[in-house]
Amino acid sequence: MTATPTIPGRLAGKVALVTGAGRHRGLGEAICRRLAAEGAAVVVSDLGEPAPHMPADRIGTTAELDAIVQELRANGAQAVGTALDVRNESQVIAAVQRAVDAFGRLDIVVNNAGIGYLMEPLLELSLEKWRTVLDVNLTGAFLCTRHAAAQMIRQGQGGRIINIASVAGKSGSVHLAAYASSKHGLIGLTRSAALELGEHRITVNAICPNHVTTGLGALQNEYRAQQRGLTVEAYLAQMRERIPLGRVGLPEDTAKACVFLCSDEAAYVTGEAMNVSGGQEMH
């Protein structure tokens, strides 16, 4: 699948690091493709190896990460890959340096790494799982923001930080207490970082998609359908009825919004948490 830019070259000469981008059909992959199609060099990162509560079928493995990098290159993009556990500060520092070593600079960071598949009732949610979700979804974004911003400040030419939040960051979500809390916190981090980094011409914004049927999204569909005693098809039909534009989100919807926020067209936009939800969330 080749991404086709609507305005070629908006990000020519820019270098982007995207976390959680090592899975086919995922948001991260779609974001990398769209950034590359607009001219950016891309550092594709993901966990690479299984970890507690993160089995191999729910992370971007090293082999899949490498395949995505090769596909980007085959389509003419400049791309490299790096294993990155966003909870590990030394790995975050190394990922930022990987961008600088490979392409000479870092202009864009997309904090996309996240866990959305640990779905349990609040009274059954263990402290360990709570911490895992918060550590990846929120602390990981903090670490990447902190070290990427330091590099951008050294360069002296501004930058873009995009946090992939969720409509669950603006409302509650049943059996997703940790996830919703982390996404609420991510919007708070976005707004606070925007206040502090504005003087350096670094904008910080969040994107809040509604449900997107990625590989992980399919797991959520199965869980929610089972909760309601429905087939997945019936559950998705009910979901579509609640969305004014009549369909669930696609990875490309989030990717297009990301490109806009990374472009010069959004140079005066910061501290925002933009819904990309087909109208499902009205605030």
PDB file of C-alpha atoms in Angstrom:
ATOM      1  CA  MET A   1       0.000   0.000   0.000  1.00  0.00           C
ATOM      2  CA  THR A   2       1.496   3.331  -1.086  1.00  0.00           C
ATOM      3  CA  ALA A   3       0.440   6.559   0.594  1.00  0.00           C
ATOM      4  CA  THR A   4      -0.440   9.343  -1.847  1.00  0.00           C
ATOM      5  CA  PRO A   5       0.185  12.876  -0.591  1.00  0.00           C
ATOM      6  CA  THR A   6      -2.420  15.514  -1.335  1.00  0.00           C
ATOM      7  CA  ILE A   7       0.124  18.335  -1.093  1.00  0.00           C
ATOM      8  CA  PRO A   8       3.522  16.896  -2.036  1.00  0.00           C
ATOM      9  CA  GLY A   9       6.544  17.830  -0.009  1.00  0.00           C
ATOM     10  CA  ARG A  10       4.964  19.659   2.918  1.00  0.00           C
ATOM     11  CA  LEU A  11       7.491  17.969   5.216  1.00  0.00           C
ATOM     12  CA  ALA A  12      10.486  17.860   2.885  1.00  0.00           C
ATOM     13  CA  GLY A  13      13.735  18.040   4.849  1.00  0.00           C
ATOM     14  CA  LYS A  14      12.078  17.158   8.148  1.00  0.00           C
ATOM     15  CA  VAL A  15      13.000  14.162  10.314  1.00  0.00           C
ATOM     16  CA  ALA A  16      10.366  12.329  12.326  1.00  0.00           C
ATOM     17  CA  LEU A  17      10.495   9.724  15.087  1.00  0.00           C
ATOM     18  CA  VAL A  18       7.299   7.689  15.470  1.00  0.00           C
ATOM     19  CA  THR A  19       6.845   5.374  18.451  1.00  0.00           C
ATOM     20  CA  GLY A  20       4.710   2.245  18.430  1.00  0.00           C
ATOM     21  CA  ALA A  21       5.001   2.075  14.646  1.00  0.00           C
ATOM     22  CA  GLY A  22       6.149  -1.494  14.100  1.00  0.00           C
ATOM     23  CA  ARG A  23       2.841  -3.224  13.346  1.00  0.00           C
ATOM     24  CA  HIS A  24       1.175  -3.648   9.987  1.00  0.00           C
ATOM     25  CA  ARG A  25      -2.285  -2.059   9.846  1.00  0.00           C
ATOM     26  CA  GLY A  26      -1.491   0.019  12.929  1.00  0.00           C
ATOM     27  CA  LEU A  27      -1.816   3.758  13.491  1.00  0.00           C
ATOM     28  CA  GLY A  28       1.956   4.091  13.716  1.00  0.00           C
ATOM     29  CA  GLU A  29       2.562   2.475  10.355  1.00  0.00           C
ATOM     30  CA  ALA A  30      -0.072   4.687   8.704  1.00  0.00           C
ATOM     31  CA  ILE A  31       1.502   7.782  10.277  1.00  0.00           C
ATOM     32  CA  CYS A  32       4.965   6.782   9.054  1.00  0.00           C
ATOM     33  CA  ARG A  33       3.674   6.222   5.532  1.00  0.00           C
ATOM     34  CA  ARG A  34       1.911   9.559   5.411  1.00  0.00           C
ATOM     35  CA  LEU A  35       4.852  11.516   6.870  1.00  0.00           C
ATOM     36  CA  ALA A  36       7.192   9.823   4.390  1.00  0.00           C
ATOM     37  CA  ALA A  37       4.842  10.533   1.496  1.00  0.00           C
ATOM     38  CA  GLU A  38       5.019  14.214   2.451  1.00  0.00           C
ATOM     39  CA  GLY A  39       8.814  14.161   2.285  1.00  0.00           C
ATOM     40  CA  ALA A  40       9.913  13.468   5.857  1.00  0.00           C
ATOM     41  CA  ALA A  41      12.675  11.032   6.748  1.00  0.00           C
ATOM     42  CA  VAL A  42      11.257   8.601   9.293  1.00  0.00           C
ATOM     43  CA  VAL A  43      12.627   6.685  12.278  1.00  0.00           C
ATOM     44  CA  VAL A  44      10.235   3.783  12.859  1.00  0.00           C
ATOM     45  CA  SER A  45      10.285   2.424  16.409  1.00  0.00           C
ATOM     46  CA  ASP A  46       8.534  -0.238  18.441  1.00  0.00           C
ATOM     47  CA  LEU A  47       9.151  -2.522  21.390  1.00  0.00           C
ATOM     48  CA  GLY A  48      10.581  -5.359  19.314  1.00  0.00           C
ATOM     49  CA  GLU A  49      10.542  -8.017  22.025  1.00  0.00           C
ATOM     50  CA  PRO A  50       7.697  -9.237  24.274  1.00  0.00           C
ATOM     51  CA  ALA A  51       7.464  -7.913  27.814  1.00  0.00           C
ATOM     52  CA  PRO A  52       5.124  -8.520  30.775  1.00  0.00           C
ATOM     53  CA  HIS A  53       1.492  -7.899  29.707  1.00  0.00           C
ATOM     54  CA  MET A  54       2.775  -7.248  26.165  1.00  0.00           C
ATOM     55  CA  PRO A  55       2.854 -10.596  24.330  1.00  0.00           C
ATOM     56  CA  ALA A  56       4.382 -10.943  20.878  1.00  0.00           C
ATOM     57  CA  ASP A  57       1.016 -10.869  19.095  1.00  0.00           C
ATOM     58  CA  ARG A  58       0.270  -7.424  20.534  1.00  0.00           C
ATOM     59  CA  ILE A  59       3.523  -5.569  19.865  1.00  0.00           C
ATOM     60  CA  GLY A  60       5.581  -4.609  16.854  1.00  0.00           C
ATOM     61  CA  THR A  61       8.186  -7.358  16.657  1.00  0.00           C
ATOM     62  CA  THR A  62      11.655  -6.692  15.315  1.00  0.00           C
ATOM     63  CA  ALA A  63      10.892  -8.650  12.122  1.00  0.00           C
ATOM     64  CA  GLU A  64       7.694  -6.702  11.475  1.00  0.00           C
ATOM     65  CA  LEU A  65       9.436  -3.414  12.249  1.00  0.00           C
ATOM     66  CA  ASP A  66      12.184  -4.237   9.751  1.00  0.00           C
ATOM     67  CA  ALA A  67       9.596  -5.169   7.129  1.00  0.00           C
ATOM     68  CA  ILE A  68       7.844  -1.820   7.498  1.00  0.00           C
ATOM     69  CA  VAL A  69      11.141   0.032   7.128  1.00  0.00           C
ATOM     70  CA  GLN A  70      11.942  -1.919   3.956  1.00  0.00           C
ATOM     71  CA  GLU A  71       8.480  -1.184   2.544  1.00  0.00           C
ATOM     72  CA  LEU A  72       8.936   2.534   3.186  1.00  0.00           C
ATOM     73  CA  ARG A  73      12.305   2.463   1.447  1.00  0.00           C
ATOM     74  CA  ALA A  74      10.852   0.540  -1.487  1.00  0.00           C
ATOM     75  CA  ASN A  75       8.396   3.414  -1.936  1.00  0.00           C
ATOM     76  CA  GLY A  76      11.263   5.909  -2.071  1.00  0.00           C
ATOM     77  CA  ALA A  77      11.279   7.067   1.545  1.00  0.00           C
ATOM     78  CA  GLN A  78      14.253   7.633   3.794  1.00  0.00           C
ATOM     79  CA  ALA A  79      13.626   5.360   6.767  1.00  0.00           C
ATOM     80  CA  VAL A  80      15.456   3.532   9.537  1.00  0.00           C
ATOM     81  CA  GLY A  81      14.175   1.403  12.387  1.00  0.00           C
ATOM     82  CA  THR A  82      15.056   1.153  16.042  1.00  0.00           C
ATOM     83  CA  ALA A  83      13.829  -0.950  18.931  1.00  0.00           C
ATOM     84  CA  LEU A  84      12.388   1.277  21.635  1.00  0.00           C
ATOM     85  CA  ASP A  85      10.703   0.580  24.940  1.00  0.00           C
ATOM     86  CA  VAL A  86       9.382   4.054  25.719  1.00  0.00           C
ATOM     87  CA  ARG A  87       9.449   3.274  29.450  1.00  0.00           C
ATOM     88  CA  ASN A  88      13.244   3.026  29.321  1.00  0.00           C
ATOM     89  CA  GLU A  89      14.861   6.467  29.430  1.00  0.00           C
ATOM     90  CA  SER A  90      18.204   5.298  28.080  1.00  0.00           C
ATOM     91  CA  GLN A  91      16.446   3.743  25.078  1.00  0.00           C
ATOM     92  CA  VAL A  92      14.525   6.963  24.491  1.00  0.00           C
ATOM     93  CA  ILE A  93      17.781   8.925  24.508  1.00  0.00           C
ATOM     94  CA  ALA A  94      19.269   6.395  22.074  1.00  0.00           C
ATOM     95  CA  ALA A  95      16.249   6.662  19.740  1.00  0.00           C
ATOM     96  CA  VAL A  96      16.599  10.449  19.564  1.00  0.00           C
ATOM     97  CA  GLN A  97      20.302  10.010  18.829  1.00  0.00           C
ATOM     98  CA  ARG A  98      19.438   7.402  16.169  1.00  0.00           C
ATOM     99  CA  ALA A  99      17.487  10.083  14.303  1.00  0.00           C
ATOM    100  CA  VAL A 100      20.356  12.552  14.585  1.00  0.00           C
ATOM    101  CA  ASP A 101      22.957   9.992  13.524  1.00  0.00           C
ATOM    102  CA  ALA A 102      20.900   8.793  10.563  1.00  0.00           C
ATOM    103  CA  PHE A 103      19.534  12.095   9.275  1.00  0.00           C
ATOM    104  CA  GLY A 104      21.349  14.903  11.110  1.00  0.00           C
ATOM    105  CA  ARG A 105      18.453  16.280  13.123  1.00  0.00           C
ATOM    106  CA  LEU A 106      15.024  15.665  14.678  1.00  0.00           C
ATOM    107  CA  ASP A 107      12.031  17.866  13.885  1.00  0.00           C
ATOM    108  CA  ILE A 108       8.951  15.767  14.649  1.00  0.00           C
ATOM    109  CA  VAL A 109       8.054  13.257  17.341  1.00  0.00           C
ATOM    110  CA  VAL A 110       4.816  11.310  17.283  1.00  0.00           C
ATOM    111  CA  ASN A 111       4.077   9.652  20.619  1.00  0.00           C
ATOM    112  CA  ASN A 112       1.932   6.805  19.351  1.00  0.00           C
ATOM    113  CA  ALA A 113       3.109   3.879  21.508  1.00  0.00           C
ATOM    114  CA  GLY A 114       0.274   2.713  23.703  1.00  0.00           C
ATOM    115  CA  ILE A 115      -1.569  -0.156  25.319  1.00  0.00           C
ATOM    116  CA  GLY A 116      -5.301  -0.402  24.715  1.00  0.00           C
ATOM    117  CA  TYR A 117      -5.930  -4.107  25.051  1.00  0.00           C
ATOM    118  CA  LEU A 118      -5.808  -4.535  28.863  1.00  0.00           C
ATOM    119  CA  MET A 119      -9.566  -4.402  29.321  1.00  0.00           C
ATOM    120  CA  GLU A 120     -10.817  -5.402  32.751  1.00  0.00           C
ATOM    121  CA  PRO A 121     -13.444  -4.245  35.266  1.00  0.00           C
ATOM    122  CA  LEU A 122     -12.052  -1.667  37.674  1.00  0.00           C
ATOM    123  CA  LEU A 123     -12.400  -3.972  40.680  1.00  0.00           C
ATOM    124  CA  GLU A 124     -10.389  -6.678  38.917  1.00  0.00           C
ATOM    125  CA  LEU A 125      -7.642  -4.442  37.528  1.00  0.00           C
ATOM    126  CA  SER A 126      -4.334  -5.178  39.222  1.00  0.00           C
ATOM    127  CA  LEU A 127      -1.888  -2.476  40.263  1.00  0.00           C
ATOM    128  CA  GLU A 128       0.728  -4.092  38.029  1.00  0.00           C
ATOM    129  CA  LYS A 129      -1.443  -3.792  34.928  1.00  0.00           C
ATOM    130  CA  TRP A 130      -2.478  -0.249  35.887  1.00  0.00           C
ATOM    131  CA  ARG A 131       1.180   0.740  36.081  1.00  0.00           C
ATOM    132  CA  THR A 132       1.998  -0.963  32.781  1.00  0.00           C
ATOM    133  CA  VAL A 133      -0.639   1.068  30.938  1.00  0.00           C
ATOM    134  CA  LEU A 134       0.302   4.359  32.612  1.00  0.00           C
ATOM    135  CA  ASP A 135       4.017   3.740  32.090  1.00  0.00           C
ATOM    136  CA  VAL A 136       3.641   3.146  28.355  1.00  0.00           C
ATOM    137  CA  ASN A 137       0.849   5.549  27.468  1.00  0.00           C
ATOM    138  CA  LEU A 138       1.824   8.500  29.647  1.00  0.00           C
ATOM    139  CA  THR A 139       5.311   8.170  31.129  1.00  0.00           C
ATOM    140  CA  GLY A 140       6.656   7.007  27.761  1.00  0.00           C
ATOM    141  CA  ALA A 141       5.222  10.086  26.076  1.00  0.00           C
ATOM    142  CA  PHE A 142       6.738  12.277  28.796  1.00  0.00           C
ATOM    143  CA  LEU A 143      10.191  10.781  28.283  1.00  0.00           C
ATOM    144  CA  CYS A 144      10.034  11.085  24.499  1.00  0.00           C
ATOM    145  CA  THR A 145       8.740  14.653  24.743  1.00  0.00           C
ATOM    146  CA  ARG A 146      11.435  15.659  27.207  1.00  0.00           C
ATOM    147  CA  HIS A 147      14.386  14.311  25.243  1.00  0.00           C
ATOM    148  CA  ALA A 148      13.081  15.169  21.789  1.00  0.00           C
ATOM    149  CA  ALA A 149      12.347  18.729  22.892  1.00  0.00           C
ATOM    150  CA  ALA A 150      15.878  19.065  24.258  1.00  0.00           C
ATOM    151  CA  GLN A 151      17.259  18.067  20.843  1.00  0.00           C
ATOM    152  CA  MET A 152      14.917  20.474  19.056  1.00  0.00           C
ATOM    153  CA  ILE A 153      15.976  23.306  21.356  1.00  0.00           C
ATOM    154  CA  ARG A 154      19.641  22.556  20.608  1.00  0.00           C
ATOM    155  CA  GLN A 155      18.875  22.798  16.895  1.00  0.00           C
ATOM    156  CA  GLY A 156      17.155  26.167  17.401  1.00  0.00           C
ATOM    157  CA  GLN A 157      14.606  25.761  14.592  1.00  0.00           C
ATOM    158  CA  GLY A 158      11.461  24.751  16.444  1.00  0.00           C
ATOM    159  CA  GLY A 159       9.696  21.431  16.133  1.00  0.00           C
ATOM    160  CA  ARG A 160       6.488  19.450  16.360  1.00  0.00           C
ATOM    161  CA  ILE A 161       5.371  17.006  19.053  1.00  0.00           C
ATOM    162  CA  ILE A 162       2.175  15.056  18.402  1.00  0.00           C
ATOM    163  CA  ASN A 163       0.579  12.885  21.087  1.00  0.00           C
ATOM    164  CA  ILE A 164      -1.859  10.216  19.952  1.00  0.00           C
ATOM    165  CA  ALA A 165      -4.499  10.396  22.671  1.00  0.00           C
ATOM    166  CA  SER A 166      -8.114   9.232  22.283  1.00  0.00           C
ATOM    167  CA  VAL A 167     -11.688  10.359  22.673  1.00  0.00           C
ATOM    168  CA  ALA A 168     -11.352   8.285  25.870  1.00  0.00           C
ATOM    169  CA  GLY A 169      -9.079  11.104  27.028  1.00  0.00           C
ATOM    170  CA  LYS A 170     -12.147  13.349  27.215  1.00  0.00           C
ATOM    171  CA  SER A 171     -14.689  10.935  28.682  1.00  0.00           C
ATOM    172  CA  GLY A 172     -14.760   7.724  30.677  1.00  0.00           C
ATOM    173  CA  SER A 173     -14.633   4.230  29.199  1.00  0.00           C
ATOM    174  CA  VAL A 174     -16.021   1.072  30.816  1.00  0.00           C
ATOM    175  CA  HIS A 175     -13.372  -1.569  31.628  1.00  0.00           C
ATOM    176  CA  LEU A 176     -10.648   0.803  30.420  1.00  0.00           C
ATOM    177  CA  ALA A 177      -9.956   2.797  33.587  1.00  0.00           C
ATOM    178  CA  ALA A 178      -6.182   2.736  33.156  1.00  0.00           C
ATOM    179  CA  TYR A 179      -6.357   3.538  29.450  1.00  0.00           C
ATOM    180  CA  ALA A 180      -8.803   6.428  29.867  1.00  0.00           C
ATOM    181  CA  SER A 181      -6.788   7.808  32.780  1.00  0.00           C
ATOM    182  CA  SER A 182      -3.578   7.663  30.777  1.00  0.00           C
ATOM    183  CA  LYS A 183      -5.175   9.464  27.837  1.00  0.00           C
ATOM    184  CA  HIS A 184      -6.658  12.160  30.084  1.00  0.00           C
ATOM    185  CA  GLY A 185      -3.149  12.589  31.477  1.00  0.00           C
ATOM    186  CA  LEU A 186      -1.681  12.722  27.969  1.00  0.00           C
ATOM    187  CA  ILE A 187      -3.918  15.666  27.110  1.00  0.00           C
ATOM    188  CA  GLY A 188      -2.744  17.387  30.298  1.00  0.00           C
ATOM    189  CA  LEU A 189       0.868  16.731  29.328  1.00  0.00           C
ATOM    190  CA  THR A 190       0.157  18.126  25.866  1.00  0.00           C
ATOM    191  CA  ARG A 191      -1.220  21.381  27.208  1.00  0.00           C
ATOM    192  CA  SER A 192       1.480  21.836  29.839  1.00  0.00           C
ATOM    193  CA  ALA A 193       4.311  21.082  27.422  1.00  0.00           C
ATOM    194  CA  ALA A 194       2.804  23.473  24.872  1.00  0.00           C
ATOM    195  CA  LEU A 195       2.971  26.281  27.435  1.00  0.00           C
ATOM    196  CA  GLU A 196       6.617  25.625  28.243  1.00  0.00           C
ATOM    197  CA  LEU A 197       7.937  24.861  24.769  1.00  0.00           C
ATOM    198  CA  GLY A 198       6.175  27.611  22.840  1.00  0.00           C
ATOM    199  CA  GLU A 199       9.038  30.040  23.367  1.00  0.00           C
ATOM    200  CA  HIS A 200      11.243  27.629  21.434  1.00  0.00           C
ATOM    201  CA  ARG A 201       8.757  27.456  18.531  1.00  0.00           C
ATOM    202  CA  ILE A 202       7.936  23.844  19.414  1.00  0.00           C
ATOM    203  CA  THR A 203       4.243  23.110  19.101  1.00  0.00           C
ATOM    204  CA  VAL A 204       2.665  20.293  21.105  1.00  0.00           C
ATOM    205  CA  ASN A 205      -0.729  18.907  20.120  1.00  0.00           C
ATOM    206  CA  ALA A 206      -2.803  15.779  20.668  1.00  0.00           C
ATOM    207  CA  ILE A 207      -4.998  13.839  18.283  1.00  0.00           C
ATOM    208  CA  CYS A 208      -8.037  12.085  19.749  1.00  0.00           C
ATOM    209  CA  PRO A 209      -9.311   9.333  17.462  1.00  0.00           C
ATOM    210  CA  ASN A 210     -12.416   7.343  18.164  1.00  0.00           C
ATOM    211  CA  HIS A 211     -12.328   3.589  17.645  1.00  0.00           C
ATOM    212  CA  VAL A 212     -10.000   2.488  14.851  1.00  0.00           C
ATOM    213  CA  THR A 213     -10.048  -1.170  13.833  1.00  0.00           C
ATOM    214  CA  THR A 214      -6.328  -1.832  13.795  1.00  0.00           C
ATOM    215  CA  GLY A 215      -5.020  -5.201  14.929  1.00  0.00           C
ATOM    216  CA  LEU A 216      -5.442  -4.076  18.541  1.00  0.00           C
ATOM    217  CA  GLY A 217      -8.763  -2.455  17.712  1.00  0.00           C
ATOM    218  CA  ALA A 218     -10.057  -5.827  16.558  1.00  0.00           C
ATOM    219  CA  LEU A 219      -9.381  -7.200  20.040  1.00  0.00           C
ATOM    220  CA  GLN A 220     -11.447  -4.381  21.514  1.00  0.00           C
ATOM    221  CA  ASN A 221     -14.267  -5.171  19.084  1.00  0.00           C
ATOM    222  CA  GLU A 222     -14.318  -8.790  20.187  1.00  0.00           C
ATOM    223  CA  TYR A 223     -14.279  -7.845  23.877  1.00  0.00           C
ATOM    224  CA  ARG A 224     -17.042  -5.229  23.563  1.00  0.00           C
ATOM    225  CA  ALA A 225     -19.217  -7.478  21.415  1.00  0.00           C
ATOM    226  CA  GLN A 226     -18.909 -10.298  23.939  1.00  0.00           C
ATOM    227  CA  GLN A 227     -19.810  -7.882  26.752  1.00  0.00           C
ATOM    228  CA  ARG A 228     -23.067  -7.056  24.978  1.00  0.00           C
ATOM    229  CA  GLY A 229     -23.887 -10.549  23.749  1.00  0.00           C
ATOM    230  CA  LEU A 230     -23.506  -9.444  20.127  1.00  0.00           C
ATOM    231  CA  THR A 231     -21.575 -10.590  17.114  1.00  0.00           C
ATOM    232  CA  VAL A 232     -18.682  -8.329  16.132  1.00  0.00           C
ATOM    233  CA  GLU A 233     -20.608  -7.317  13.010  1.00  0.00           C
ATOM    234  CA  ALA A 234     -23.659  -6.312  15.056  1.00  0.00           C
ATOM    235  CA  TYR A 235     -21.499  -4.401  17.536  1.00  0.00           C
ATOM    236  CA  LEU A 236     -19.795  -2.466  14.720  1.00  0.00           C
ATOM    237  CA  ALA A 237     -23.181  -1.686  13.190  1.00  0.00           C
ATOM    238  CA  GLN A 238     -24.298  -0.175  16.506  1.00  0.00           C
ATOM    239  CA  MET A 239     -21.071   1.828  16.685  1.00  0.00           C
ATOM    240  CA  ARG A 240     -21.596   3.233  13.205  1.00  0.00           C
ATOM    241  CA  GLU A 241     -25.079   4.382  14.185  1.00  0.00           C
ATOM    242  CA  ARG A 242     -23.536   6.592  16.897  1.00  0.00           C
ATOM    243  CA  ILE A 243     -21.103   8.258  14.481  1.00  0.00           C
ATOM    244  CA  PRO A 244     -22.547  11.140  12.421  1.00  0.00           C
ATOM    245  CA  LEU A 245     -20.278  10.380   9.466  1.00  0.00           C
ATOM    246  CA  GLY A 246     -21.447   6.776   9.496  1.00  0.00           C
ATOM    247  CA  ARG A 247     -18.220   4.799   9.740  1.00  0.00           C
ATOM    248  CA  VAL A 248     -15.506   3.879  12.223  1.00  0.00           C
ATOM    249  CA  GLY A 249     -12.134   5.563  12.009  1.00  0.00           C
ATOM    250  CA  LEU A 250      -9.349   4.482   9.692  1.00  0.00           C
ATOM    251  CA  PRO A 251      -5.620   4.678  10.469  1.00  0.00           C
ATOM    252  CA  GLU A 252      -5.298   7.122   7.570  1.00  0.00           C
ATOM    253  CA  ASP A 253      -7.705   9.565   9.250  1.00  0.00           C
ATOM    254  CA  THR A 254      -5.317   9.963  12.180  1.00  0.00           C
ATOM    255  CA  ALA A 255      -2.285  10.011   9.874  1.00  0.00           C
ATOM    256  CA  LYS A 256      -3.700  12.885   7.814  1.00  0.00           C
ATOM    257  CA  ALA A 257      -4.417  14.907  10.942  1.00  0.00           C
ATOM    258  CA  CYS A 258      -0.870  14.223  12.100  1.00  0.00           C
ATOM    259  CA  VAL A 259       0.600  15.571   8.862  1.00  0.00           C
ATOM    260  CA  PHE A 260      -1.461  18.741   9.178  1.00  0.00           C
ATOM    261  CA  LEU A 261      -0.246  19.374  12.723  1.00  0.00           C
ATOM    262  CA  CYS A 262       3.348  18.753  11.616  1.00  0.00           C
ATOM    263  CA  SER A 263       3.091  21.148   8.674  1.00  0.00           C
ATOM    264  CA  ASP A 264       3.649  24.896   8.403  1.00  0.00           C
ATOM    265  CA  GLU A 265      -0.128  25.248   8.026  1.00  0.00           C
ATOM    266  CA  ALA A 266      -0.434  24.455  11.744  1.00  0.00           C
ATOM    267  CA  ALA A 267       2.439  26.665  12.889  1.00  0.00           C
ATOM    268  CA  TYR A 268       0.067  28.699  15.093  1.00  0.00           C
ATOM    269  CA  VAL A 269      -1.737  25.698  16.585  1.00  0.00           C
ATOM    270  CA  THR A 270      -0.509  24.372  19.930  1.00  0.00           C
ATOM    271  CA  GLY A 271      -1.947  22.845  23.083  1.00  0.00           C
ATOM    272  CA  GLU A 272      -4.913  21.410  21.198  1.00  0.00           C
ATOM    273  CA  ALA A 273      -6.568  17.993  21.590  1.00  0.00           C
ATOM    274  CA  MET A 274      -8.182  17.541  18.188  1.00  0.00           C
ATOM    275  CA  ASN A 275     -10.993  15.024  17.781  1.00  0.00           C
ATOM    276  CA  VAL A 276     -10.724  12.787  14.726  1.00  0.00           C
ATOM    277  CA  SER A 277     -13.903  10.894  15.451  1.00  0.00           C
ATOM    278  CA  GLY A 278     -16.397  11.398  12.644  1.00  0.00           C
ATOM    279  CA  GLY A 279     -18.361  13.579  15.042  1.00  0.00           C
ATOM    280  CA  GLN A 280     -18.794  10.890  17.695  1.00  0.00           C
ATOM    281  CA  GLU A 281     -17.368  13.144  20.400  1.00  0.00           C
ATOM    282  CA  MET A 282     -18.778  16.649  20.578  1.00  0.00           C
ATOM    283  CA  HIS A 283     -17.096  18.988  23.099  1.00  0.00           C
TER     284      HIS A 283
END
